[in-house]
Coordinates of C-alpha atoms and ligand atoms in Angstrom, one line a residue:
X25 CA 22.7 -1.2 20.9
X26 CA 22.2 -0.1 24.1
X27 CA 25.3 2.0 24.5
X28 CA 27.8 2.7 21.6
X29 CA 30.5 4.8 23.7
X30 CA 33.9 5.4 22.5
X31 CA 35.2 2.3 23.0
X32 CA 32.6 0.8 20.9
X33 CA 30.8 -1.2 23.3
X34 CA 27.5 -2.6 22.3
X35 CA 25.5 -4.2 25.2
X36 CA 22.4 -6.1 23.1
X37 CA 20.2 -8.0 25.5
X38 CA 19.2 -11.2 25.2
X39 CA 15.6 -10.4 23.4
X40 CA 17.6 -8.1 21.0
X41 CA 19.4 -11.0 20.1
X42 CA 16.8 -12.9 19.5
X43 CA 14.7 -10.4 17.8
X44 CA 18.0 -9.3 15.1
X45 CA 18.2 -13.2 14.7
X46 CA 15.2 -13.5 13.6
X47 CA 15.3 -10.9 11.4
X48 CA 18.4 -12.0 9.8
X49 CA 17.2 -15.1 9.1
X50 CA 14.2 -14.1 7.9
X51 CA 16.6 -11.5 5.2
X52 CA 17.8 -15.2 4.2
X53 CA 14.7 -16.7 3.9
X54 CA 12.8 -13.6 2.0
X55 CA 16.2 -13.5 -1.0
X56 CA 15.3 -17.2 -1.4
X57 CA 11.8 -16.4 -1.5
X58 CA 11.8 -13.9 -4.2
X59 CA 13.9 -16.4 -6.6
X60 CA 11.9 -19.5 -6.0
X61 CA 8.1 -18.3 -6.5
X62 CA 7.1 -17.9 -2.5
X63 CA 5.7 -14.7 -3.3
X64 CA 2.1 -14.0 -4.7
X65 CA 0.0 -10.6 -4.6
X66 CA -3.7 -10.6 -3.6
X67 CA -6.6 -8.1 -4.6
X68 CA -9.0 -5.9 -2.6
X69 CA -11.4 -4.2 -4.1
X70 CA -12.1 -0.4 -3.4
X71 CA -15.8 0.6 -4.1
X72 CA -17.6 4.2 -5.6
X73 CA -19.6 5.5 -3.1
X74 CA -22.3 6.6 -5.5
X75 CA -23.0 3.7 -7.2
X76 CA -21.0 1.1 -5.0
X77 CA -19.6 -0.1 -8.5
X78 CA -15.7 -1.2 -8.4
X79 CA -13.5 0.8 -9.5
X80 CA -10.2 -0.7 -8.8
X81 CA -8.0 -3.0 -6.7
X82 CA -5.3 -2.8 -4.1
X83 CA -2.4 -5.3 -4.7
X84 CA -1.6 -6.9 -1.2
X85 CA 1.9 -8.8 -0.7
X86 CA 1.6 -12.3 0.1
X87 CA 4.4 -15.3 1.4
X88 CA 4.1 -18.7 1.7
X89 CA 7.1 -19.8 3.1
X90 CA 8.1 -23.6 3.1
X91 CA 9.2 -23.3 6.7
X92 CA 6.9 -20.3 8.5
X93 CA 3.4 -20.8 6.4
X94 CA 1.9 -17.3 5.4
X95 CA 3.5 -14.2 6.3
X96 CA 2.0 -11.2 6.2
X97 CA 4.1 -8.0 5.1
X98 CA 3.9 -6.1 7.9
X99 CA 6.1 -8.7 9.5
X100 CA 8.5 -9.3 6.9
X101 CA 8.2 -5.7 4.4
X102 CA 10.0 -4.0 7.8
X103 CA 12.9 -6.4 7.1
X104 CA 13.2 -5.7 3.5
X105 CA 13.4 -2.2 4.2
X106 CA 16.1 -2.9 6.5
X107 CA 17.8 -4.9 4.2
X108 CA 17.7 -3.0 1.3
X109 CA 15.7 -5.4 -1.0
X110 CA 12.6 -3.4 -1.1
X111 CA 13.6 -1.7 -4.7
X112 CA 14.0 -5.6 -6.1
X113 CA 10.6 -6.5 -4.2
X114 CA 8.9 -3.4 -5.0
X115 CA 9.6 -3.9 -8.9
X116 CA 8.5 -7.4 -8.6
X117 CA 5.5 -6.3 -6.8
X118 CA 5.3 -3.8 -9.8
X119 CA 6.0 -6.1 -12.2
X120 CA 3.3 -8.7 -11.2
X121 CA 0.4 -6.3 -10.6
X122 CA 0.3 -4.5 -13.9
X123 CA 0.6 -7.9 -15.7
X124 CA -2.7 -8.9 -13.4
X125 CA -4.1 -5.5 -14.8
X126 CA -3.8 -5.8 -18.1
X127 CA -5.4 -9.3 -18.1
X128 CA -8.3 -8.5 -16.6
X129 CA -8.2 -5.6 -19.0
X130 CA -7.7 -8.1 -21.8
X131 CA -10.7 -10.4 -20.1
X132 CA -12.7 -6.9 -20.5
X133 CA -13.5 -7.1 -17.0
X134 CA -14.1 -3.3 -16.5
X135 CA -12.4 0.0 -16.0
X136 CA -10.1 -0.8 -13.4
X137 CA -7.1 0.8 -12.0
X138 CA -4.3 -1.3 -10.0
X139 CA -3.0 0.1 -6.7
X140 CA 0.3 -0.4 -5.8
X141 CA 2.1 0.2 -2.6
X142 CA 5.1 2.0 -3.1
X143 CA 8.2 2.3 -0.3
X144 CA 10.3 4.5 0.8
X145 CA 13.5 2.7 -1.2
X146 CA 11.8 2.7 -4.7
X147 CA 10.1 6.3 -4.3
X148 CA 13.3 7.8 -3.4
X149 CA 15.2 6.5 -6.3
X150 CA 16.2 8.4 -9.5
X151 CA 15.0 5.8 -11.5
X152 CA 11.7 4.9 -10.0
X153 CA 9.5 7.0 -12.9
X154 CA 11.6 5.6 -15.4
X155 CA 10.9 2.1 -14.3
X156 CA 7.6 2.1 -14.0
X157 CA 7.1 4.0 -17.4
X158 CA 9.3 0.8 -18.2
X159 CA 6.3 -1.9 -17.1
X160 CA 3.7 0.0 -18.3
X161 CA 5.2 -0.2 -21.7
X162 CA 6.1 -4.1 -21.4
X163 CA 2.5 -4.6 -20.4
X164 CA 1.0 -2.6 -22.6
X165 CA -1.0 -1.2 -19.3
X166 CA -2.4 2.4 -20.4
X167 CA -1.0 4.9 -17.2
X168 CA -4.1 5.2 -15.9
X169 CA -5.0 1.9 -15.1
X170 CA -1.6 2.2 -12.3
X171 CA -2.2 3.8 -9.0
X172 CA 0.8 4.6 -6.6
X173 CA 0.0 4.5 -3.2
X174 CA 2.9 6.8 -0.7
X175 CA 3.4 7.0 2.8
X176 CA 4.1 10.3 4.6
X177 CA 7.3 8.8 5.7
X178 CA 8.5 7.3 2.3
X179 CA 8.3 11.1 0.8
X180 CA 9.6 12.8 3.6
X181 CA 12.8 10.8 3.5
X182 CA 13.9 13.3 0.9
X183 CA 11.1 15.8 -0.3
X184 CA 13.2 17.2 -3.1
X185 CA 14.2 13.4 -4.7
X186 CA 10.3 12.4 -3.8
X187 CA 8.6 15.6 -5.4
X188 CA 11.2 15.0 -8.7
X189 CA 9.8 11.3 -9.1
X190 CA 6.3 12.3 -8.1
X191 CA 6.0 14.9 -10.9
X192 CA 7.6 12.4 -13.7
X193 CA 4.6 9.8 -12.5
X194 CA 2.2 12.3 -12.8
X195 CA 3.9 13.3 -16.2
X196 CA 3.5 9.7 -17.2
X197 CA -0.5 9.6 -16.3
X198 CA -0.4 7.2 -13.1
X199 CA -2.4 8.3 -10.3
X200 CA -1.1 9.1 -7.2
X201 CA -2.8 8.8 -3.4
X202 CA -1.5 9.3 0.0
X203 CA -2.3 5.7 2.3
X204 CA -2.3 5.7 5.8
X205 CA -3.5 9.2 5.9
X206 CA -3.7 11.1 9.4
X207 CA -1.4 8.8 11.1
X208 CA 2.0 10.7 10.5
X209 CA 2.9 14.0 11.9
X210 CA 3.1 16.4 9.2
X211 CA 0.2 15.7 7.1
X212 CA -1.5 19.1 6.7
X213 CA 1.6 20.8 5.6
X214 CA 3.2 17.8 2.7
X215 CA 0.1 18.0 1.4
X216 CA 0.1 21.6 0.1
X217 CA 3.6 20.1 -1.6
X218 CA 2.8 17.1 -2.7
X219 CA 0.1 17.1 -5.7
X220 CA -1.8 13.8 -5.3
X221 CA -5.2 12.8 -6.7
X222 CA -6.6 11.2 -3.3
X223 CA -6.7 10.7 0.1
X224 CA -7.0 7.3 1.9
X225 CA -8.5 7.7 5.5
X226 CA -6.2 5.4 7.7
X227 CA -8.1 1.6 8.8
X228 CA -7.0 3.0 12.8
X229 CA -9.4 5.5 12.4
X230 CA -12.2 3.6 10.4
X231 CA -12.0 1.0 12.9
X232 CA -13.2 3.1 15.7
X233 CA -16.2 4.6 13.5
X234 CA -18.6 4.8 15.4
X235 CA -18.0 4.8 18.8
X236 CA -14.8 7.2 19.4
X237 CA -16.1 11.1 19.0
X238 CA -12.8 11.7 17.8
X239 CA -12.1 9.2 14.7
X240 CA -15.3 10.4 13.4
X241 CA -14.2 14.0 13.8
X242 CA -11.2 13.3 11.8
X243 CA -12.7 11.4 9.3
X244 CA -15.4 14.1 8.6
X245 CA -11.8 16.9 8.8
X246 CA -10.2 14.7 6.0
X247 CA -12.4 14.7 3.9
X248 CA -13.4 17.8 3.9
X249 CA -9.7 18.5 3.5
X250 CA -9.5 16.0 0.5
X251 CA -12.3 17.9 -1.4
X252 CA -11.0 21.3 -0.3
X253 CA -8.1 20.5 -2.4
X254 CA -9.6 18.6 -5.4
X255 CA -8.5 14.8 -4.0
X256 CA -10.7 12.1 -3.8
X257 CA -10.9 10.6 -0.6
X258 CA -11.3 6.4 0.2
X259 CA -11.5 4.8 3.7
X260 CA -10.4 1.6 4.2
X261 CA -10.7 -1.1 6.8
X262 CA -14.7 -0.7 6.2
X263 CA -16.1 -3.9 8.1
X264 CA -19.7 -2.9 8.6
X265 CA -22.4 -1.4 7.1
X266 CA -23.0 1.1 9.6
X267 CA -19.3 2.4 8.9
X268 CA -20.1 2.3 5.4
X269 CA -22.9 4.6 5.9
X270 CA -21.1 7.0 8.0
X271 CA -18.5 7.0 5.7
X272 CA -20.3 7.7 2.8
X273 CA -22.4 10.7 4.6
X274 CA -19.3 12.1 5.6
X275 CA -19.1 12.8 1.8
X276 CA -16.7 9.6 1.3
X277 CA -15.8 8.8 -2.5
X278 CA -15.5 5.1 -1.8
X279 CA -14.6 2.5 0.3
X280 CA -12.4 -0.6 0.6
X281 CA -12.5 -3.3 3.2
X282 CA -13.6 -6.5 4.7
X283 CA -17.0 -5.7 4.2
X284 CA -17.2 -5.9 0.4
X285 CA -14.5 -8.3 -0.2
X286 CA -10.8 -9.9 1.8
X287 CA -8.4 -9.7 -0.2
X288 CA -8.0 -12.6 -2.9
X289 CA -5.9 -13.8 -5.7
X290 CA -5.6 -12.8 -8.9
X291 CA -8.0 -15.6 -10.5
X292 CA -10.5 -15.2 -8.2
X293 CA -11.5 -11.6 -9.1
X294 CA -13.8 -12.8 -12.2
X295 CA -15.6 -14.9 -10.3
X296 CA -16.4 -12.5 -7.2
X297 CA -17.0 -9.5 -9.5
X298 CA -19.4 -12.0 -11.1
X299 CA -21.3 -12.6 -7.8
X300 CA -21.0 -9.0 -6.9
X301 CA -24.1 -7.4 -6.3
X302 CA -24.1 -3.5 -7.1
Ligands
C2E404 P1 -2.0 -0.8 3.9 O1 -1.4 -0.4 2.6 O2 -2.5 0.3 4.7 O3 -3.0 -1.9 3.5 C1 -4.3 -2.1 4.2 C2 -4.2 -3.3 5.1 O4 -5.5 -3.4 5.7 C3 -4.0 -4.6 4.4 O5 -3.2 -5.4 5.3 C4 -5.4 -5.2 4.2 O6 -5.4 -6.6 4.0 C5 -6.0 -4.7 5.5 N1 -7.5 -4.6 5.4 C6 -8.2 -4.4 4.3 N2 -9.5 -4.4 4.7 C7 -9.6 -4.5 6.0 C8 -10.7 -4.5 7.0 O7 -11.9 -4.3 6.7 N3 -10.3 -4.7 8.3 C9 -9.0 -4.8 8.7 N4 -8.8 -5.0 10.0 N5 -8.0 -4.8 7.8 C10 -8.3 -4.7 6.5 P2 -2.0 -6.3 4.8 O8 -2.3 -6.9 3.4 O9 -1.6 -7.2 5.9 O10 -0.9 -5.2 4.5 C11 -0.3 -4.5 5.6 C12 0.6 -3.4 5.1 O11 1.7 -4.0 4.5 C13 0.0 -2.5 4.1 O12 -0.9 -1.6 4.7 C14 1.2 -1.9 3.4 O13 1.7 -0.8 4.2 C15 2.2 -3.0 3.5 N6 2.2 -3.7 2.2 C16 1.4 -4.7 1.7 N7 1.8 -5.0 0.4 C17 2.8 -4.2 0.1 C18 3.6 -4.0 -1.1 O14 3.5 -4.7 -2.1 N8 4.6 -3.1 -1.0 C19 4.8 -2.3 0.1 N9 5.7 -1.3 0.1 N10 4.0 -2.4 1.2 C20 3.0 -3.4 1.2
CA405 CA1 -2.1 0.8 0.9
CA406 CA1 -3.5 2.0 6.0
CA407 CA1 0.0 0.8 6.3

């Protein structure tokens, strides 16, 4: 609205029309989506540093729509979250990757975790520790093999309801790391609050590794922040080897990106951890 006086006047221009069309019809599109199998997760490895083995894999939302093609989430997640359906999505999300865990537990593929992106609507919830203690159990997933991955804004919503279900996950044995790290405002000082067992360095600044002075200055301040305080620390959005090396001189734990693997579905992992050269 461009002006919301006392009269209740709302001026919306014409690209604000378009653009809360869109998005409305895009809410329609995305509840028919989650009921009618439209929706898939895909699988990004993240790498040990030491011994470049693979020690787990991001689950990455994926929607084929009938009508738009792909959609990535950071055009239609924002519109969940506006909608409210990101508690519904999130549990799917939830739901799907720990049953992908536990078969490629059951196929003895290795020791891997799955990491799971977690919104601001599910963390914030009373319930959210008891649900996923919930799908653990249904799968049969050990608590260990689930990482949670939070955003600086989806625990500062409300610290107090955040730190409550933080400290039931880390009751239940599910590991927790901050994504998108640097990026928000108040980093330094949540993270005295928040107990979390790693770091991930933010793809905006990896990207600019190595040209920019000042992304490889933060980098190097993370993680030496990240150790400081017992985290492990990943960078993602690693796309060349020269990055990797940077990284991984800085004192990086691991990596994750584009230059090991995209992401990929679910059945495709044996194969490329097959071809995967340590
Ligand atoms: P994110 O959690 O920071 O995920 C990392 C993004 O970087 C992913 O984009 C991934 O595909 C992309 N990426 C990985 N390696 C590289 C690389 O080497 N170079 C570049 N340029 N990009 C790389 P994606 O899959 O489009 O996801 C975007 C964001 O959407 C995610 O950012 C996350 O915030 C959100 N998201 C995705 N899936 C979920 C989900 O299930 N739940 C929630 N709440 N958010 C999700
Ligand atoms: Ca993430
Ligand atoms: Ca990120
Ligand atoms: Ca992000």
């Amino acid at each position: 609205a461009k002006q919301l006086g006392r009269d209740l006047v709302c001026e919306y221009s014409t690209d604000d029309m378009r653009r809360m069309e869109d998005r409305r019809m895009l809410g329609i599109r995305l509840r028919h989506a989650m009921q009618h199998d439209e929706l898939h997760l895909v699988y990004q490895p993240e790498i040990r540093s030491s011994d470049r083995a693979v020690i787990g894999f991001e689950a990455l939302l994926r929607w084929n729509s009938p009508e738009m093609g792909l959609v990535m989430p950071e055009r239609f997640i924002p519109v969940a979250e506006g909608l409210g359906l990101m508690p519904e999505l999130g549990g799917w999300v939830l739901d799907h990757a720990c049953a992908q865990s536990r078969a490629w537990m059951d196929a003895g593929l290795g020791d891997f975790f799955v990491a799971v992106n977690v919104s601001a609507q599910q963390i914030q919830r009373g319930n959210f520790a008891e649900q996923v203690a919930e799908t653990l159990r249904r799968h049969g997933l050990p608590a260990d093999r689930l990482e949670l991955e939070l955003t600086e804004s989806a625990l500062l919503e409300n610290v107090d309801r955040a730190l409550h279900s933080m400290q039931q996950l880390s009751a239940l044995g599910v590991h927790l790391s901050f994504d998108d790290f640097g990026t928000g405002y108040s980093s330094l000082s949540y993270l005295r609050q928040f107990h979390v067992d790693k770091l991930k360095i933010d793809k905006s600044f990896v990207c600019d590794i190595p040209r920019d002075a000042s992304s490889v200055a933060i980098a190097h301040t993370v993680v030496a922040i990240g150790h400081q305080l017992h985290m492990t620390v990943i960078a993602e959005g690693v796309e060349t080897a020269e990055q990797a090396q940077l990284l991984i001189e800085m004192g990086c734990d691991a990596l994750q990106g584009y230059l090991f693997s995209r992401p990929m579905k679910g059945p495709a992992v044996a194969e490329w951890l097959a071809d995967y050269q340590v």
